[in-house]
Every structure is written in structure tokens, then in C-alpha cells.
XYZ file of C-alpha atoms in Angstrom:
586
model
C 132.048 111.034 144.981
C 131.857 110.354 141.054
C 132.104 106.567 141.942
C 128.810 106.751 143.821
C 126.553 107.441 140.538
C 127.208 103.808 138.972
C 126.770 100.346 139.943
C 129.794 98.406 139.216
C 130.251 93.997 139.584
C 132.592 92.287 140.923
C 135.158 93.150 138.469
C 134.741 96.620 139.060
C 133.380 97.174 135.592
C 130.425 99.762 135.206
C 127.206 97.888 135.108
C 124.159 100.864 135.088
C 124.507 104.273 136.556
C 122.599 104.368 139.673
C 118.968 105.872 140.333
C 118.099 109.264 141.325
C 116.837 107.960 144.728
C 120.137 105.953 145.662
C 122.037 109.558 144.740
C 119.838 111.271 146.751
C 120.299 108.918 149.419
C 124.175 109.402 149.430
C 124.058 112.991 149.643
C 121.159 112.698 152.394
C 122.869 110.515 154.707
C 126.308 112.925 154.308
C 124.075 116.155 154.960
C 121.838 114.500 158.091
C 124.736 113.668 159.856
C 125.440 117.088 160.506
C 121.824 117.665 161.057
C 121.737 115.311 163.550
C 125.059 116.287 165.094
C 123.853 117.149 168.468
C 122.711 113.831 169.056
C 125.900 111.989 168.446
C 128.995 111.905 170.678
C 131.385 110.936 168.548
C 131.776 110.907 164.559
C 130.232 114.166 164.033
C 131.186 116.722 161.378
C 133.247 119.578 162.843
C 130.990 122.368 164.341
C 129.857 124.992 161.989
C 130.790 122.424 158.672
C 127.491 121.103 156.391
C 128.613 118.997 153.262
C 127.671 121.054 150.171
C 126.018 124.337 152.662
C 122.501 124.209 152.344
C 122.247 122.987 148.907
C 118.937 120.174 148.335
C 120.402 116.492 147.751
C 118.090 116.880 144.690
C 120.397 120.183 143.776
C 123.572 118.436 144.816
C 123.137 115.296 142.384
C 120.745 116.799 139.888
C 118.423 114.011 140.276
C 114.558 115.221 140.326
C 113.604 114.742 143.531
C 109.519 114.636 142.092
C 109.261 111.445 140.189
C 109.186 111.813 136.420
C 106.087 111.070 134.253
C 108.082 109.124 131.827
C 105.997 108.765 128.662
C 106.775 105.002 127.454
C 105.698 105.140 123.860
C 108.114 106.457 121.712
C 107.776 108.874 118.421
C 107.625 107.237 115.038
C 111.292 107.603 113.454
C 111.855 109.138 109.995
C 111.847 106.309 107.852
C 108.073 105.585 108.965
C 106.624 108.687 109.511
C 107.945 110.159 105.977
C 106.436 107.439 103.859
C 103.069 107.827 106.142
C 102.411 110.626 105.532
C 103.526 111.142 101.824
C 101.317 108.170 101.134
C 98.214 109.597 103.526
C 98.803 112.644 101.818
C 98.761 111.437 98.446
C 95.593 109.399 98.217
C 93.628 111.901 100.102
C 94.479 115.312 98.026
C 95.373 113.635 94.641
C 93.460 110.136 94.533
C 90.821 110.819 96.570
C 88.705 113.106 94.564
C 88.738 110.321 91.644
C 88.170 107.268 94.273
C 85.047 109.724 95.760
C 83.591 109.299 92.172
C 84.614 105.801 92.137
C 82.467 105.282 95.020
C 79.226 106.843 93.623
C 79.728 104.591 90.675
C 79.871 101.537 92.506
C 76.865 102.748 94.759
C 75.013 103.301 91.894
C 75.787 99.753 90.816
C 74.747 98.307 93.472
C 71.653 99.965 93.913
C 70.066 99.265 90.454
C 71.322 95.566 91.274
C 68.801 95.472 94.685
C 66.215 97.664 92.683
C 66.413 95.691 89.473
C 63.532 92.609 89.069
C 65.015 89.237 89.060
C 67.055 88.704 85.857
C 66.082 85.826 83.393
C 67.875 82.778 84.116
C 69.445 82.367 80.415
C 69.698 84.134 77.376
C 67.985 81.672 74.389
C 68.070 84.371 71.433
C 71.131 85.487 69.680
C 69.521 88.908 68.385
C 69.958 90.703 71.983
C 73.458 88.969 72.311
C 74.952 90.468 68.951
C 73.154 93.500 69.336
C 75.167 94.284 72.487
C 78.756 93.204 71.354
C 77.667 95.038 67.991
C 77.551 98.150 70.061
C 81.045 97.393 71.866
C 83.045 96.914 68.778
C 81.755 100.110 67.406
C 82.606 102.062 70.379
C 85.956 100.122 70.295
C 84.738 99.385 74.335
C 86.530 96.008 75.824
C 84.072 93.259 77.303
C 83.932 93.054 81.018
C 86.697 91.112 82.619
C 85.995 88.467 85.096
C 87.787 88.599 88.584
C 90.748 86.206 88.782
C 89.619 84.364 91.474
C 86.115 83.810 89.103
C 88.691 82.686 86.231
C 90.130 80.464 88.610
C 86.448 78.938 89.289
C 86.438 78.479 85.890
C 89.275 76.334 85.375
C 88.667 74.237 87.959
C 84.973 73.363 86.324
C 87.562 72.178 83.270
C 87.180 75.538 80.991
C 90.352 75.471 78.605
C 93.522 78.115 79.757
C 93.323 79.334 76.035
C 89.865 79.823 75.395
C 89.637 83.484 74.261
C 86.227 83.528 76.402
C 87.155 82.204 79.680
C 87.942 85.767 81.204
C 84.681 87.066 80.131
C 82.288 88.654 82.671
C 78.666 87.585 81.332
C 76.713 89.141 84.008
C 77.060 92.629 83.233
C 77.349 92.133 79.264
C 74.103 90.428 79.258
C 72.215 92.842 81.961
C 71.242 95.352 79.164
C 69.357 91.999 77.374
C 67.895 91.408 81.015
C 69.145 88.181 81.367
C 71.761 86.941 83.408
C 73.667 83.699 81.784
C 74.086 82.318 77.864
C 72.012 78.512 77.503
C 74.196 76.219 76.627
C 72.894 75.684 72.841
C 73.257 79.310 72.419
C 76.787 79.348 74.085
C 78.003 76.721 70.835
C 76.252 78.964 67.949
C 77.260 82.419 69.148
C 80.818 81.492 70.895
C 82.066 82.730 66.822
C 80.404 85.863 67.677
C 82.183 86.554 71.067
C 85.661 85.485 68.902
C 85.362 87.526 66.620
C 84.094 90.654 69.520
C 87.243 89.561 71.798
C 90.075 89.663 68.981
C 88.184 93.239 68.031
C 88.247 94.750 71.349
C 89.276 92.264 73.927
C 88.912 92.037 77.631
C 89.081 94.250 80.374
C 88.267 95.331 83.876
C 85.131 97.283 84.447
C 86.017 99.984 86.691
C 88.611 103.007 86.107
C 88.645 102.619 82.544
C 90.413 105.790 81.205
C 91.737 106.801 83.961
C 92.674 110.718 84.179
C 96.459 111.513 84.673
C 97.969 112.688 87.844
C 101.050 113.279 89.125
C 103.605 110.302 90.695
C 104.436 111.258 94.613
C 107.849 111.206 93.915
C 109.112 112.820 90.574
C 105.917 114.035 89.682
C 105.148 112.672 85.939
C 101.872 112.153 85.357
C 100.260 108.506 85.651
C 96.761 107.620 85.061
C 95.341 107.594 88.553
C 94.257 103.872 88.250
C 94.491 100.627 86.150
C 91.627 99.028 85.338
C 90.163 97.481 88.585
C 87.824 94.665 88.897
C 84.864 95.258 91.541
C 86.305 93.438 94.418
C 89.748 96.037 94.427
C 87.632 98.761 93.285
C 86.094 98.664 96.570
C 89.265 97.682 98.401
C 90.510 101.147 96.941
C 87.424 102.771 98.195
C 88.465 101.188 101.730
C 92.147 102.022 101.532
C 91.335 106.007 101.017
C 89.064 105.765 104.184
C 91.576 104.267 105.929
C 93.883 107.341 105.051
C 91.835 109.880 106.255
C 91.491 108.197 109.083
C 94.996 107.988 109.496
C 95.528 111.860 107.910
C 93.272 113.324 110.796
C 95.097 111.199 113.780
C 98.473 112.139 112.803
C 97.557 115.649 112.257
C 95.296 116.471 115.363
C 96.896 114.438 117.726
C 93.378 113.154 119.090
C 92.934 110.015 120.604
C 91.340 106.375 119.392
C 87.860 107.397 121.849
C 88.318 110.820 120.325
C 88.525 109.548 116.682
C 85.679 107.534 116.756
C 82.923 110.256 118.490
C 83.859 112.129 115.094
C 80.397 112.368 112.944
C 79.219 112.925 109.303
C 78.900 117.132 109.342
C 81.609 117.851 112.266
C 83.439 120.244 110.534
C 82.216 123.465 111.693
C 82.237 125.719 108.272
C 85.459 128.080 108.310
C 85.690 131.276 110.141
C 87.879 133.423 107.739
C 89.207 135.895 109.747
C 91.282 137.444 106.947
C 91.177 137.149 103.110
C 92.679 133.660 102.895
C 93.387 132.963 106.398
C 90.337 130.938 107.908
C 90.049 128.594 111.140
C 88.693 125.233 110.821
C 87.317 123.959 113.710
C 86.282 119.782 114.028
C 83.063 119.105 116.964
C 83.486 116.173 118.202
C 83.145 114.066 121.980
C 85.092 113.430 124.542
C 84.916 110.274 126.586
C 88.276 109.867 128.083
C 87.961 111.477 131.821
C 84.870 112.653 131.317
C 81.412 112.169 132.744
C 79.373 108.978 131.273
C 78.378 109.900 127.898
C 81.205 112.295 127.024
C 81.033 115.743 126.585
C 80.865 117.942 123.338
C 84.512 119.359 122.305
C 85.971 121.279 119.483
C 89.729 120.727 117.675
C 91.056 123.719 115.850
C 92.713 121.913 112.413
C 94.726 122.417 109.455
C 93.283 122.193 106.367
C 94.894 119.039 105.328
C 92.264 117.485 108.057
C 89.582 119.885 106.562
C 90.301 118.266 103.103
C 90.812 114.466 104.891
C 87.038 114.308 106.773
C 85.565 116.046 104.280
C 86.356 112.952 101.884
C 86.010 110.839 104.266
C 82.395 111.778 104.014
C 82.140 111.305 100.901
C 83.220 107.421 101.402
C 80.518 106.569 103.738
C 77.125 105.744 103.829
C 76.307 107.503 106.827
C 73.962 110.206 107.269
C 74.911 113.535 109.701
C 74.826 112.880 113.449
C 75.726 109.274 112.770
C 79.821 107.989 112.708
C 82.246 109.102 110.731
C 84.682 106.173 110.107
C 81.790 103.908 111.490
C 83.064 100.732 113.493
C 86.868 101.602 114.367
C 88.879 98.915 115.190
C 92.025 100.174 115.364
C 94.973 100.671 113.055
C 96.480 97.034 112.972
C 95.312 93.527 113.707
C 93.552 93.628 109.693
C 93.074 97.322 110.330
C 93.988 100.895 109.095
C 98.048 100.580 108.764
C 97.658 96.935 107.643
C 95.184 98.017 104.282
C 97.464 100.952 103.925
C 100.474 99.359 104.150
C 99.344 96.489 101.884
C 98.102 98.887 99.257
C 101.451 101.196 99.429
C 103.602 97.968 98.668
C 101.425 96.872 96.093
C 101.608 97.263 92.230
C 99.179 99.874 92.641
C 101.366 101.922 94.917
C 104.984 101.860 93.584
C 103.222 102.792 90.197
C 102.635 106.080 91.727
C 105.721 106.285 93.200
C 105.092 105.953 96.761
C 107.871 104.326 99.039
C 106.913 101.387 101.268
C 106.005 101.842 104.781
C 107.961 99.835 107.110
C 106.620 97.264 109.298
C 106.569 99.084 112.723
C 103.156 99.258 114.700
C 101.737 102.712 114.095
C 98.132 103.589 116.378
C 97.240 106.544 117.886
C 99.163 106.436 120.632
C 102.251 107.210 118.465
C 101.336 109.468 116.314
C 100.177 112.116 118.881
C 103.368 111.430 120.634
C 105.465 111.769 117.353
C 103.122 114.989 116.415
C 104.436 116.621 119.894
C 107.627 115.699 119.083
C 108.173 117.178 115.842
C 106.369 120.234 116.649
C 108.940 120.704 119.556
C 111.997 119.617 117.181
C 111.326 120.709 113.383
C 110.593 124.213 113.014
C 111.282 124.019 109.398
C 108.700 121.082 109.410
C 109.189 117.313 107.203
C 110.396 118.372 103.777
C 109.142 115.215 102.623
C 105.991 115.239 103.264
C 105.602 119.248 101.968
C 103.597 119.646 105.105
C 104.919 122.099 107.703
C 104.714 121.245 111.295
C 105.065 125.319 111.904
C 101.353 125.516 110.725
C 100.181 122.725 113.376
C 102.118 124.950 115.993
C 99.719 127.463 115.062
C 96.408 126.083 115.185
C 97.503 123.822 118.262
C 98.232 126.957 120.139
C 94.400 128.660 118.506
C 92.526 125.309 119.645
C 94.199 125.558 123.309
C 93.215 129.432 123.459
C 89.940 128.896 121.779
C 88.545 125.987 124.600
C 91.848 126.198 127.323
C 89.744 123.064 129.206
C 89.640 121.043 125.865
C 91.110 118.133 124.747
C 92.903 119.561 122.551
C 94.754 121.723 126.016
C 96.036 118.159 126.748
C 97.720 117.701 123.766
C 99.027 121.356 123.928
C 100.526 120.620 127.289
C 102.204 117.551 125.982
C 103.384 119.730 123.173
C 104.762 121.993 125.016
C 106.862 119.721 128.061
C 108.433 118.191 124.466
C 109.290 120.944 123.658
C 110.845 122.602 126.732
C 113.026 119.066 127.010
C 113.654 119.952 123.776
C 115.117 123.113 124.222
C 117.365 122.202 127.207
C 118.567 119.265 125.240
C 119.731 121.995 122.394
C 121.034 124.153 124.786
C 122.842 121.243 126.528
C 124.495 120.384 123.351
C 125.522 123.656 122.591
C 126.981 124.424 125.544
C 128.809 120.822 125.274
C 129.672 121.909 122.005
C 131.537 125.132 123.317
C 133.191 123.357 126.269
C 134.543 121.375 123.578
C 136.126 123.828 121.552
C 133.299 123.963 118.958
C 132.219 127.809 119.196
C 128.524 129.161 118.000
C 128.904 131.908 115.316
C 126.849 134.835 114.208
C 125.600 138.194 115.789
C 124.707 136.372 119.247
C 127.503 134.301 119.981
C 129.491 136.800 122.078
C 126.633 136.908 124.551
C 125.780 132.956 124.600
C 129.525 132.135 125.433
C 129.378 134.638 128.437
C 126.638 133.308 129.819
C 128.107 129.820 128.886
C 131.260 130.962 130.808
C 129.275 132.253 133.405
C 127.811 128.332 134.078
C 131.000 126.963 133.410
C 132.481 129.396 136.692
C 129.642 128.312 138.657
C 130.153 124.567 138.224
C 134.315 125.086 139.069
C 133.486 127.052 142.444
C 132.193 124.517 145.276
C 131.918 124.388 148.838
C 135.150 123.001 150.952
C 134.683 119.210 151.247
C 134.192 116.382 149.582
C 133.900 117.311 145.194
C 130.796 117.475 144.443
C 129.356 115.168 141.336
C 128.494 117.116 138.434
C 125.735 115.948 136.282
C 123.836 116.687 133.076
C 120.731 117.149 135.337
C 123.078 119.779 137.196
C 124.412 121.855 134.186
C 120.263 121.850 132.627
C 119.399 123.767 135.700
C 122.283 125.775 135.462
C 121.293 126.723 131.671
C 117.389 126.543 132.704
C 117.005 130.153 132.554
C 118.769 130.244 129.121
C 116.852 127.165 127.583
C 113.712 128.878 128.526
C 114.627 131.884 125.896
C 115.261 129.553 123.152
C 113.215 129.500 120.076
C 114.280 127.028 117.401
C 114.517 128.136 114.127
C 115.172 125.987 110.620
C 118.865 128.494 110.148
C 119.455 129.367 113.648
C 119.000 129.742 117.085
C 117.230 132.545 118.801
C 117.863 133.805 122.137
C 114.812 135.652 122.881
C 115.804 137.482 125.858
C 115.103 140.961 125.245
C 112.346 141.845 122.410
C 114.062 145.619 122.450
C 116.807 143.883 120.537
C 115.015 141.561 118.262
C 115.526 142.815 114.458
C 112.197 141.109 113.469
C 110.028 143.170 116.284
C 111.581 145.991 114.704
C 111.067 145.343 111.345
C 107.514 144.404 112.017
C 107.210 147.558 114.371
C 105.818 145.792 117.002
C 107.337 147.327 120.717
C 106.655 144.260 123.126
C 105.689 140.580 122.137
C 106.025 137.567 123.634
C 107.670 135.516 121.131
C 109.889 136.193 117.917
C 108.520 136.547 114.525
C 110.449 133.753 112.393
C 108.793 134.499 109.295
C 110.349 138.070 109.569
C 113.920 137.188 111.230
C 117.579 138.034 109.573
C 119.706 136.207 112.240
C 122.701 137.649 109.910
C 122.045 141.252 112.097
C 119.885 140.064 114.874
C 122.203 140.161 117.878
C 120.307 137.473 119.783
C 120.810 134.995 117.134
C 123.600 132.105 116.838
C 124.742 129.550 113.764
C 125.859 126.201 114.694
C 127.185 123.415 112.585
C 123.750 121.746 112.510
C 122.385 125.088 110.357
C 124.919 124.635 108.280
C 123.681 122.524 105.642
C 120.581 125.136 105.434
C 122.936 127.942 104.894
C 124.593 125.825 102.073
C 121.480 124.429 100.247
C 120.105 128.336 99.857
C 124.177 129.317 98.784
C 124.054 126.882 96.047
C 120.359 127.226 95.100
C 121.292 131.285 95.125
C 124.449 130.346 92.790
C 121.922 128.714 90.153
C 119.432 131.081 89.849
C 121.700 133.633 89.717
C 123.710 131.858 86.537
C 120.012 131.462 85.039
C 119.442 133.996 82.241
C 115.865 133.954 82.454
C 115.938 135.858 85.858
C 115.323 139.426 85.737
C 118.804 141.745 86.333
C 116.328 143.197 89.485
C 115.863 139.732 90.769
C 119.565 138.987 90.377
C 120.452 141.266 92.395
C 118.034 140.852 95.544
C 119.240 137.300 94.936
C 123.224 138.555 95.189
C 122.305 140.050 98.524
C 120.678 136.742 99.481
C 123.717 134.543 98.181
C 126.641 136.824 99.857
C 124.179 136.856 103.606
C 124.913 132.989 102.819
C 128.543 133.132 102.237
C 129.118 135.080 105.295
C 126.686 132.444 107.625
C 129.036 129.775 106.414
C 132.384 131.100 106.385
C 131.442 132.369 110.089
C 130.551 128.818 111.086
C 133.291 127.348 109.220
C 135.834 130.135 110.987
C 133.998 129.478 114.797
C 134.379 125.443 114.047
C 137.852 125.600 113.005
C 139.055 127.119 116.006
C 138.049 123.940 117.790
C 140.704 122.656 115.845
């Protein structure tokens, strides 16, 4: 029967395994002849015989006999999402109170340049002039810098490569004299005077002079924030921190493109603290997709990380309240978000503050709500490089679904929540491929997860008389369905969360009945309905041999050393269990 599942050529070689319909469609054919025995004379099934009893061709094969919403666009891998997000994260909490000041600066600027009257063509008197670079040289202040692509102006008009004034902005030097350019007779008799000034002080960039210090992204020593900018990156900086929070509040919300752009100037909803330091933050925004024309109002419960994103992304914009947040969005590539982001990140300006480059794959919306389901399915421990926990979204994912269950944000908890139930029986598939092949769970729980293991494994040997039946993955998942269900996924182990009578953390906490384990509170050491595997087992090592240095450290306390011991022998005995349960597959 096995040789029905694949399409083979000529050859005989395997070409594709073949679709749930046509395996359906074998076992249906089999099955109706019996069901249609009656009405054939000859070539019937013996009386009282049904290939595979009463079992569903969908049962028999394990194909699904509903069709499958497949969803075609794929999470972000590692090597993008990482960098993303360490880069998002970066400009918004640690640049992007300095760029916010930047941006008031250059507003400023700009507005005494439309309020100003018209500026005198050219400067004819040298007492203004020296007055001015007198006061520069005293304050030891550089002359403004002109913009390379000005310099290059320059030298194409014929100005010499090493005259010490050719990268001289005379615009702003000469506003305070309210004129706007040097007259060519006065350009020959002071050009000694703007020498001597240059060789005193010299050149530089307007904007971000004396920079503050701030810590690199990836080894932390402090940096000054920013060179020297000239106005055209200054405001390309400005741009580059909008497009993070932009990209900050899609990757941590999961909301959609027609769902990003409804956000306005005041839509974060002022916390509701429900406990000394615990708050909800709640985003109103609009709704299109689905909806009636128009939209409809909806709230997102956040994470302060998007709290902290809008709120500076409010500070970048001209808008007033009621009108768009990140005004005219046109999407995250094509000359949008990702491309400015990604530029910026590769740029001299980036790798100075340590952030890694962010590959070239297509990041939008699309794929980081999909990759934001994903994780919160698979990483219970959350991206350590990012120092943002994907635990926390779990919680205010599940508070926005409970707080408006016909939201948007119910959507995206429903997508959440089929990743992670394929999640779970693609864990407990594994394991249980794991133990038929010799490679044997460890810790309080793993007697009872290899019965019921063993109990699956009996069911799938016992079969009707006739024909062998084909045995599938699909099969053995709804074998283990009921024991996938149970799962909870923790960063050190697995928890079987069949009966909360036996859970050590309900116990702990003294709560009788709940619905779910605590994690924060669980010792899967002495819980009995918790496992190790050999994927924990780097966890288990890294706190072993972080226990093993602090306890060698003389500067911890004797009391902490030995709530630490405790800690580093509960380690010990996780891995030499694991170790012992894996080298029996040997």
C-alpha cells in the first residue's frame, strides 16, 4: 500500500509523494467496493469483510480530508529578523530621543528661514565679517561646512581643490550680518581673514556638533551618538528614525499595512496601571480591511516598546492630533521603509554603532505578522538578541483578544494560536520520533510521556486483517493530538500540562485550578509533568557554567553562594539525566 503515496517515472525512481486527494481516492475506491457489494456479481469482497472496518479514508491515510488554508508567506529567518530588530530597537530607545531634538532644531531652522525678510544680496563691509569669525575663534567654534555635493559645485565653477575656503558654508556664517553672499572685492581683501579663522578653528558640519555618548548595540562602549552631519543627512536621519518606528510598531503588533496607516497623532490611549508598575497600553486606531466603507474604530493592546516607538514617532512629524501618524505610507521597499533602514544600517553611520547589516530579503507587513505568530508559538524564552521577549507579546496579544474578542487584533490571535498548535504537534512529533529512535526524554515526566508514547506506538502495530495499512506523519499527529494539546513550551523544558493537581508551580503559587502553567514559577527538576530533551540542553549548560563563575567570584556574598550551589547542582543533575537518557540510544 506504501507504494501508493508517491509518484514514481519511468525508472521507478520517486518523483513527489502524492496528494491527499489521490490517497484518499485509493482508500475510497478499496472501501466502496464493499459498499457497493450488493450491486456487483462478481469481484466483490467476501461477505462481512470492509478494508480498514469503518475507519474514514481521511483516517486511513492521514490526509485532511478539509482543504488546508496554507499560508504562502513565510516567517523572516534569524539572520534578518535579529539585525531588524536590534537596529529598530536601537535608534528608537537610544538614538531617538537625541534625533527628536535634532528635529526641533532643524524645524526651528527652517522656520526663521520662511519668517526671516529677504537677506541682502552681498556683504560690502568687512567690520560685520570679522566681527563674526572674531567670535568663532574665541569660542574655538569651527565654520560651517558646505555639503559635498555644494563642494563639488564648486569645483566644477574652477574653485582650486586646496583652497582652505572652498568647503566653507557662507550662508549661515554671514546670516547673523543679514546678508547672504561676500562681493567679490571684499572676497580678495578679507580671504586673509577667513585663513587665518580656518587654520584657527577649521571646518565643520553644522548639525550634531558635540554629540552626547551612548552606548554601541553590540559591546556596549560608549560612542557619541552622531558625527557631525550636514543638513541634507541630518534630515535623512530624522527620516530613517521614522522609518523605524514604523517598522518597531509592525513587527511588534502584528497589524496590517491598512491598519498601520489609520494610526493618528494622539492614538495611544494613556496607560491603565492596573498594578504598581504593571500598566496596559492600548493603541486606537481603524480598521478597513473587511469592514464597512470607512472602517471602523479598533483598539491594539501593546508592549511598551510600541508605546516608546509612536510616541517618537510623534515627535518626528508635523502633524497635528486626528491627522496621520506616519503620513503618506508607501510601503516598506520600492525607496521605502526597509530600503532607508537598510541603507542607513550599512552605512558609516551604522557599523560605528555597532549594528550588523540587514540582509537583502524583502521585509513588509505581511512577514512580519507572520514571523511575530511564529515566534510567539516557537520561542518561549523569546530572541536573546534583540533583549526583547516574545513571552511579553504572548501576554498582551492574549489581553487585546480578551479586551475587544471581535477586534483585529482577535485575527492575529487566531493566527497566533493555529502556529502555535502546529507548533506543538511538530514538538511532540519529534519527540516521539526521537524515542522511537532510541533517544529517550529525561526528567520527572519522562516515565509518563514514554507510556503514552508506547501506548501510540501499540496502536499503530495493531490493524485490521487485510491489506497493511500506510502509516503517515498525518496519522501518528492524530494519534499524539490529545498529547500535543497539553504541551506548553518552555525555554528548559517541556511541560505536559495534563493535570494542574500535579503541577509544582500551581502549588507553589497556591492556586487549586488554572488553565495554564505558571512558567515564571516552574522547577521542572520536581515537577512530574515535566521532560528534558537534548534541545534544553544547551540552557541547562549555559546556567551550569554561568553558576560555576559566580560561584568562584569572591565578591558574592557566602548567602548568595549558596542559593547559587543549589542552583548549579539542579543543573548538574538536568544534564547528567539528559546525557544518561541520550546515551542509552547508543
Amino acid at each position: 500500500m506504501k507504494e501508493y503515496g508517491v509518484i514514481r517515472d519511468a525508472d521507478g525512481a520517486m518523483i513527489r509523494p502524492k496528494s491527499p486527494n489521490g490517497l484518499r481516492t485509493v482508500v475510497s475506491v478499496m472501501q466502496e467496493i464493499t459498499d457497493y457489494g450488493e450491486l456487483l456479481s462478481a469481484d466483490r469482497h467476501r461477505h462481512g469483510f470492509r478494508p480498514w472496518g469503518e475507519r474514514s479514508p481521511g483516517r486511513v491515510t492521514g490526509a485532511p480530508t478539509r482543504p488546508e488554508i496554507v499560508v504562502k508567506t513565510p516567517p523572516l529567518p534569524d539572520d534578518v529578523l535579529a539585525p531588524l530588530l536590534t537596529a529598530c530597537l536601537h535608534l528608537v530607545d537610544v538614538l531617538g530621543p537625541h534625533v527628536a531634538e535634532l528635529r526641533k532644531e532643524l524645524r526651528v531652522e527652517r522656520l526663521a528661514k520662511e519668517a526671516d525678510p529677504w537677506l541682502v544680496r552681498n556683504l560690502r563691509d568687512e567690520g560685520p565679517l570679522a566681527a563674526v569669525l572674531d567670535e568663532h575663534v574665541r569660542a574655538g567654534r569651527p565654520l560651517p561646512q558646505l555639503d559635498d555635493w555644494q563642494v563639488r559645485k564648486r569645483l566644477t565653477r574652477g574653485w582650486d581643490p586646496h583652497d582652505p575656503l572652498l568647503k566653507i558654508s557662507f550662508l549661515p556664517l554671514l546670516r547673523p550680518t543679514g546678508h547672504r553672499d561676500i562681493g567679490r572685492r571684499l572676497f580678495t581683501s578679507v580671504r586673509p581673514l577667513l585663513e587665518a579663522a580656518v587654520a584657527q578653528v577649521g571646518t565643520e558640519y553644522p548639525w550634531c556638533r558635540d554629540a552626547v555618548d551612548v552606548p554601541r548595540a553590540d559591546n556596549g562602549d560608549l560612542v557619541p551618538w552622531s558625527l557631525p552631519l550636514p543638513a541634507l543627512q541630518a534630515h535623512a536621519l530624522v527620516r530613517v528614525v521614522g522609518h523605524a518606528c514604523v517598522i518597531t510598531t509592525s513587527a511588534l503588533t502584528g497589524m496590517r499595512s491598512s491598519e498601520l496607516m489609520e494610526l493618528t497623532v494622539g492614538c495611544h490611549v494613556p496607560a491603565e496601571e492596573d498594578a504598581p508598575g504593571l500598566a496596559r497600553h492600548r493603541l486606537v486606531g481603524k480598521v478597513v480591511k473587511g469592514r464597512r466603507w470607512g472602517g471602523e474604530r479598533d483598539e491594539w493592546v501593546v508592549v511598551e516598546e510600541v508605546v516608546r516607538a509612536v510616541t517618537l514617532a510623534e515627535r518626528l512629524t508635523d502633524a497635528e492630533p486626528g491627522q496621520l501618524l506616519f503620513g503618506s505610507f508607501q510601503g516598506f521597499n520600492s525607496n521605502g521603509a526597509m530600503d532607508w533602514l537598510r541603507r542607513w544600517v550599512d552605512s558609516p553611520a551604522g557599523q560605528r554603532l555597532g549594528l550588523e547589516p540587514i540582509p537583502a530579503t524583502p521585509v513588509h507587513p505581511r512577514s512580519l505578522r507572520r514571523t511575530l505568530a511564529v515566534e510567539m508559538a516557537a520561542r518561549p524564552g523569546g530572541l536573546l538578541a534583540t533583549k526583547l521577549h516574545f513571552k511579553h507579546l504572548s501576554v498582551v496579544t492574549s489581553e487585546g483578544y480578551a479586551h475587544r474578542p471581535g477586534g483585529a487584533q482577535a485575527v492575529f490571535y487566531q493566527e497566533w494560536k493555529t502556529a502555535e498548535a502546529d507548533e506543538k504537534t511538530r514538538r511532540t512529533l519529534e519527540a516521539f520520533r526521537q524515542f522511537q529512535g532510541g533517544q529517550l526524554p529525561a526528567g520527572p515526566g519522562a516515565d509518563a510521556l514514554m507510556a503514552a508514547f508506547r501506548s501510540v506506538e501499540d496502536e499503530l502495530q495493531g490493524h485490521e486483517p487485510g491489506p497493511a495499512k500506510v502509516v503517515t506523519d498525518r496519522q501518528i499527529e492524530l494519534l499524539l493530538k490529545k498529547k500535543a494539546a497539553v504541551l506548553h513550551l518552555s525555554a528548559a523544558n517541556y511541560c505536559w500540562f495534563e493535570d494542574p493537581g500535579k503541577a509544582l508551580c500551581l502549588k507553589l503559587a497556591g492556586a487549586k485550578s488554572a488553565a495554564a502553567p505558571l512558567t515564571g514559577m516552574c522547577d521542572s527538576s520536581r515537577c512530574p509533568q515535566a521532560t528534558h530533551h537534548l534541545l534544553h540542553r544547551p540552557v541547562w549548560q549555559t546556567a551550569a557554567d554561568n553558576s560555576t563563575v559566580l560561584l568562584a567570584s569572591p565578591r558574592i556574598p557566602i548567602g548568595e553562594k549558596n542559593r547559587l550551589r543549589a542552583e548549579h547542582e539542579r543543573s548538574m543533575r538536568a544534564l547528567e539525566e539528559i546525557d544518561k537518557a541520550a546515551g542509552k540510544a547508543g
